[in-house]
CSV table of C-alpha atoms and ligand atoms in Angstrom, one decimal:
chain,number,residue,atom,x,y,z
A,1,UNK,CA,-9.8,-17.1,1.1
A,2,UNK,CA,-11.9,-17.8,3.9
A,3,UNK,CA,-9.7,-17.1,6.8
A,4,UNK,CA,-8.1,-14.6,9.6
A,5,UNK,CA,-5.5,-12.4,9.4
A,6,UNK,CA,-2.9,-12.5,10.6
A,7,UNK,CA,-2.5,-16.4,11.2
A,8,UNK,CA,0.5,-19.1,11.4
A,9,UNK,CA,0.2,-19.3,6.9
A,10,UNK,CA,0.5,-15.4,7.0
A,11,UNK,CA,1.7,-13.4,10.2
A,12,UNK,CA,2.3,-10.8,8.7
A,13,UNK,CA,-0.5,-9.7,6.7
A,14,UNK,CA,-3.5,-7.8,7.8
A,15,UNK,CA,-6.8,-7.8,5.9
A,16,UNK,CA,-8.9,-4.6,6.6
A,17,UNK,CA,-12.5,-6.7,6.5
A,18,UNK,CA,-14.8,-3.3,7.5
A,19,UNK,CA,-17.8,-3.2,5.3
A,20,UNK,CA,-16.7,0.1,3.5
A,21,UNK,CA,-13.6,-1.1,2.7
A,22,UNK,CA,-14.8,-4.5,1.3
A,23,UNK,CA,-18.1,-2.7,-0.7
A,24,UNK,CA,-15.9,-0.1,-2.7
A,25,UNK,CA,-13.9,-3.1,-3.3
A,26,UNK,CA,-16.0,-4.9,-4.9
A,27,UNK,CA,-16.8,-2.4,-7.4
A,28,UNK,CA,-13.2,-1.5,-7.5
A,29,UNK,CA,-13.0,-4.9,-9.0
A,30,UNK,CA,-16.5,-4.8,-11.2
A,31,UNK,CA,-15.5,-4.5,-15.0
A,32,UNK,CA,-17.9,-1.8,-15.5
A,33,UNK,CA,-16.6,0.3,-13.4
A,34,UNK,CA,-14.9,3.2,-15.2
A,35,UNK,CA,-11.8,4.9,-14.8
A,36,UNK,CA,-13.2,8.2,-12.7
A,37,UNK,CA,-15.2,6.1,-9.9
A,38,UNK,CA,-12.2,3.9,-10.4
A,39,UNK,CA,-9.8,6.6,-9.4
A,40,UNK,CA,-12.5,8.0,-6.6
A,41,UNK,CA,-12.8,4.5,-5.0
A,42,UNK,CA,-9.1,3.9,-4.9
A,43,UNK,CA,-8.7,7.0,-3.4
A,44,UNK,CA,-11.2,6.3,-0.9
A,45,UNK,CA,-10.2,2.9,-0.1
A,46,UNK,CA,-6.5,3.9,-0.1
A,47,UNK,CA,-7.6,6.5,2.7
A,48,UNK,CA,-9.2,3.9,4.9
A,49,UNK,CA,-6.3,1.3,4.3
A,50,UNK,CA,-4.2,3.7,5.7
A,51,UNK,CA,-6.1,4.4,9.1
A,52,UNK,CA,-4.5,0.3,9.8
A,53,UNK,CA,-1.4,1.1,8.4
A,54,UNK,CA,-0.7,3.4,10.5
A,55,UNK,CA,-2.2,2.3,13.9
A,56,UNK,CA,1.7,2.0,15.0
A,57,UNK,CA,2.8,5.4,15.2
A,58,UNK,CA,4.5,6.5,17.9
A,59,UNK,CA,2.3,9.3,19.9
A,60,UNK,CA,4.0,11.9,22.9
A,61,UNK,CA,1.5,13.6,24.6
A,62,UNK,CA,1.1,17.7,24.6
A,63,UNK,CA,-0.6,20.4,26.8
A,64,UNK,CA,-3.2,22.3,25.3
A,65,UNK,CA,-6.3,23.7,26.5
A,66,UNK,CA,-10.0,23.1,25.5
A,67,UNK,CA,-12.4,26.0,25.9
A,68,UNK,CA,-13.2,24.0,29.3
A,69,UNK,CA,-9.7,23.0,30.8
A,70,UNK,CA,-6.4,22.2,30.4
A,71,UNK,CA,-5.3,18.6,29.5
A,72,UNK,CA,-2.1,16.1,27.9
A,73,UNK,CA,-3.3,14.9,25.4
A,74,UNK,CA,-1.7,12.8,22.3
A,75,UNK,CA,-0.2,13.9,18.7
A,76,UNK,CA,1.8,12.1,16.7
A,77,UNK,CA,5.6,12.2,17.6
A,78,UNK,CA,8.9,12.7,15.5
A,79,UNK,CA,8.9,13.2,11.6
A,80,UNK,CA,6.1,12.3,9.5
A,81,UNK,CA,5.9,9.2,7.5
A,82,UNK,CA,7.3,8.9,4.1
A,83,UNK,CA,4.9,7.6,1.3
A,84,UNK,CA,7.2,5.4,-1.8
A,85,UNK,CA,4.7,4.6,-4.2
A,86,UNK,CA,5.9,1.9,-6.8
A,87,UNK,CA,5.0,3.4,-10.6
A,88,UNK,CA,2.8,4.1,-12.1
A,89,UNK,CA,-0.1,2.0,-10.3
A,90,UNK,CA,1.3,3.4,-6.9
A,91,UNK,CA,0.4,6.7,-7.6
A,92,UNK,CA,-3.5,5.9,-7.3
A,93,UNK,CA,-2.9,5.4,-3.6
A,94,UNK,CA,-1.2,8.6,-3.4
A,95,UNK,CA,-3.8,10.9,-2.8
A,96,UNK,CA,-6.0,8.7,-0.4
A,97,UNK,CA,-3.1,8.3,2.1
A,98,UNK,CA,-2.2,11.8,1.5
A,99,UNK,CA,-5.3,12.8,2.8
A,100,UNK,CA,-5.1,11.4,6.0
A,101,UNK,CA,-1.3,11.8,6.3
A,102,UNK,CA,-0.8,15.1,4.2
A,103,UNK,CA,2.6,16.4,6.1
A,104,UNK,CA,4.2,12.9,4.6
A,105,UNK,CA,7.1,13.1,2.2
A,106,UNK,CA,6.6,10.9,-1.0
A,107,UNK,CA,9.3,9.4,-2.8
A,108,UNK,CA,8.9,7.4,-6.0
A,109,UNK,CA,10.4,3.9,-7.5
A,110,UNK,CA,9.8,2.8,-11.0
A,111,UNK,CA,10.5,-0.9,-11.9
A,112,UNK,CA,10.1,-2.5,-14.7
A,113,UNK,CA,9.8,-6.0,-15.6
A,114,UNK,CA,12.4,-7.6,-17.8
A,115,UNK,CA,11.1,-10.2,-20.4
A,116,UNK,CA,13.9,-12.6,-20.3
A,117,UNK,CA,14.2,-13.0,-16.3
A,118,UNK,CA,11.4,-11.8,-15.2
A,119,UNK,CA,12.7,-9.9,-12.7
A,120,UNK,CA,12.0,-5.8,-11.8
A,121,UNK,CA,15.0,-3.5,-13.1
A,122,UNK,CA,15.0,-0.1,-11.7
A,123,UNK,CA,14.5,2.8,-14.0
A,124,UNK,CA,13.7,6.2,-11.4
A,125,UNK,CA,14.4,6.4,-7.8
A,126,UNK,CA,14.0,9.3,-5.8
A,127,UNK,CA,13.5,9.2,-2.2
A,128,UNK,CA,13.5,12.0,0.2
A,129,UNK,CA,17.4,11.8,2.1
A,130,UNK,CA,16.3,11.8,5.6
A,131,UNK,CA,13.9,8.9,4.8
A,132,UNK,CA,16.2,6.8,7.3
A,133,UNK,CA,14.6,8.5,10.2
A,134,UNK,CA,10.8,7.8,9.0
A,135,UNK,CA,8.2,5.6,9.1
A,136,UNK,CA,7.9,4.4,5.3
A,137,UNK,CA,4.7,3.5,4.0
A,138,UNK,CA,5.1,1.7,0.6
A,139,UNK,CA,2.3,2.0,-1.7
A,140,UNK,CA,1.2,-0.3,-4.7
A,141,UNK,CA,-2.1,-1.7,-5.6
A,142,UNK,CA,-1.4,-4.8,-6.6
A,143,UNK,CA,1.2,-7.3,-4.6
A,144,UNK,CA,1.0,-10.1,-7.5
A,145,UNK,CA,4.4,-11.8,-7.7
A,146,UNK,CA,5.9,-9.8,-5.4
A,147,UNK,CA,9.1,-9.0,-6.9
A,148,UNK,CA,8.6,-5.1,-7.2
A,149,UNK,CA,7.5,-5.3,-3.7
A,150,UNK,CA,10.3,-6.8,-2.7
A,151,UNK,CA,12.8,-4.9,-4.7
A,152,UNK,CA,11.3,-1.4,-3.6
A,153,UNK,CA,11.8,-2.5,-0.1
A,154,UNK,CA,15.5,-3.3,-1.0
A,155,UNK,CA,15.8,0.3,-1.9
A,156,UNK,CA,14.2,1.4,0.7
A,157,UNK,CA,16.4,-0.7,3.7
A,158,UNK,CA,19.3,0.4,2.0
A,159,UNK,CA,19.0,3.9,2.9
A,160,UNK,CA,18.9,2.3,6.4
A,161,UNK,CA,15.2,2.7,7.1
A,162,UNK,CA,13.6,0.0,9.6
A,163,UNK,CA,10.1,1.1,9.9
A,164,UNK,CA,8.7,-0.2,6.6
A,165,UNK,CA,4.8,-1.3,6.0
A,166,UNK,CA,3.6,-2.1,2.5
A,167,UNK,CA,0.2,-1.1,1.9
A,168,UNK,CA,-1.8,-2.8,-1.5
A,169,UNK,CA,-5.6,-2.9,-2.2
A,170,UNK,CA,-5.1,-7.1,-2.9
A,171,UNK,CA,-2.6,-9.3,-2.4
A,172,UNK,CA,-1.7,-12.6,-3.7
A,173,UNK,CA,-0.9,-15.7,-1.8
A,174,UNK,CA,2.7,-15.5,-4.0
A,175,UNK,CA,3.2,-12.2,-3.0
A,176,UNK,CA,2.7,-12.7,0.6
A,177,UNK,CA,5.3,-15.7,0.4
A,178,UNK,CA,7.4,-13.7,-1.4
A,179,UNK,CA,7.9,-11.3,1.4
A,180,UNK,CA,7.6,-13.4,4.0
A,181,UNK,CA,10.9,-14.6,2.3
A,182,UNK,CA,12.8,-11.4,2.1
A,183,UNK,CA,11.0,-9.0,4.0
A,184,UNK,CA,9.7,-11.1,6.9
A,185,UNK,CA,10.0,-7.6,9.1
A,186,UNK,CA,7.5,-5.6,6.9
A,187,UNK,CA,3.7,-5.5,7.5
A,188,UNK,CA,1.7,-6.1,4.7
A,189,UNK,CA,-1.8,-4.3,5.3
A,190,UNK,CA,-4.3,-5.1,2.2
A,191,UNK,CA,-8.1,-5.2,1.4
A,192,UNK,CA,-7.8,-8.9,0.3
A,193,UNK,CA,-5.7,-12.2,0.2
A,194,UNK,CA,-7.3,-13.8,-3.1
A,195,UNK,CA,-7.1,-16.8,-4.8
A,196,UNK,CA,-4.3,-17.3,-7.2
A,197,UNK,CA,-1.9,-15.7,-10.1
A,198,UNK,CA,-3.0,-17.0,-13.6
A,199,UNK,CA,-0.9,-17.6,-16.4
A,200,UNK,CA,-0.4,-13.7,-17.2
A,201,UNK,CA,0.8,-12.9,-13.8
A,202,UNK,CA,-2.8,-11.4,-13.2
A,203,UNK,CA,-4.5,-11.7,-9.9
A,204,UNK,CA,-7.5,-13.8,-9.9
A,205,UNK,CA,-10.3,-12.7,-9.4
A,206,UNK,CA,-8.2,-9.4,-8.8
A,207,UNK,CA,-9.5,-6.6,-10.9
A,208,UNK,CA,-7.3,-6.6,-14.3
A,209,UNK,CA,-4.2,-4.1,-14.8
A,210,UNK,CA,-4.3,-1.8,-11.6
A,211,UNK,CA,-2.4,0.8,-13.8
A,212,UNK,CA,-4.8,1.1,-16.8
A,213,UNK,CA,-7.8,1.3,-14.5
A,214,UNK,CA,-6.5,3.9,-13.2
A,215,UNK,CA,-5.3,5.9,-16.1
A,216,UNK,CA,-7.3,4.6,-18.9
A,217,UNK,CA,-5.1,3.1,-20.6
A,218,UNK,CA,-6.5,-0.4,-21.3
B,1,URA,N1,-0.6,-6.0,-11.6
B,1,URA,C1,-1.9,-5.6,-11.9
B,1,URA,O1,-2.2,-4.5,-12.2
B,1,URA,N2,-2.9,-6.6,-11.8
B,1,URA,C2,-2.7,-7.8,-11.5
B,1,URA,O2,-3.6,-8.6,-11.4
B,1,URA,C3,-1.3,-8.2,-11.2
B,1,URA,C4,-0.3,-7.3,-11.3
């Protein structure tokens, strides 16, 4: 999509367009990429995705001094972020955000997607208690239909927690609308808006199944 983000169609979705981001991109998405440099460049990518999703944060300013002076100068105030990666594709983002964020709790949500309706049934949830007072940061490569997207965030409000951001390598124009429905509140911070879903629920052009790229499973 040829466009700026965020706009009137999609206000609240930011699309990280820096060069690095959008060149291991492209060979996250090449089909000869295999799983190891697809693993490295998710972890990379995930690592500079979460530089935006993060610009937010509250800072306080502390005294230290330099070698030359003394000076106020900012940190990052009250408890570190929480990380909820949706399974099993999440967990690919883990590291990279982990890297820049490495105090963060993690808690985990697997979903899976009944045949008949469709819709994401819950089968682990295990989120750190005093998630309520953090900054969540939800994690999953792929926001295609949106549903698990939508239903981890569920989760995650119901433990009280306001500060919610969804972070995914691409999004899908459904996706997007699917949270702008529910979850109007949450920033969606993403590599890419492209094109379409096809038949198969597959983002296109995407990159395939997040999950077996990552683990090899195709
Ligand atoms: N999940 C994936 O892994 N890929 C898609 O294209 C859509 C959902």
């Amino acid at each position: 999509m040829n466009a700026t983000f965020p706009n009137a169609e999609f206000p609240q979705l930011t699309v990280v367009t820096h060069p690095l981001v959008q060149h291991k991109l492209t060979w996250l998405r090449h089909e000869d990429t295999n799983t190891e440099q697809f693993r490295n460049l998710l972890r990379e990518v995930s690592q500079l995705l979460a530089y935006e999703a993060t610009r937010g944060l509250p800072t306080e300013l502390m005294r230290i001094r330099t070698p030359v002076t003394e000076m106020q100068s900012p940190v990052i105030s009250g408890k570190k972020p929480c990380l909820v990666s949706i399974l099993r594709a999440g967990n690919g983002m883990l590291d990279g955000v982990l890297s820049v964020l490495p105090l963060a709790k993690v808690g985990h949500i697997g979903l899976y997607r009944d045949h008949d309706t469709l819709q994401p049934v819950e089968y682990y949830l295990k989120l750190p208690t005093d998630i309520a007072e953090r900054h969540v940061i939800v994690v999953d490569p792929m926001l295609a239909t949106g549903n698990s997207a939508v239903a981890a965030i569920d989760h995650v409000k119901e433990t009280g927690c306001t500060q919610i951001t969804l972070l995914c390598l691409l999004a899908a124009p459904e996706g997007v609308r699917n949270m702008q429905a529910h979850h109007p509140d949450v920033p969606i911070v993403t590599a890419a808006l492209d094109s379409h879903l096809n038949e198969h629920g597959y983002i296109v052009p995407g990159l395939g199944d997040a999950g077996d790229r990552i683990f090899g499973t195709m």
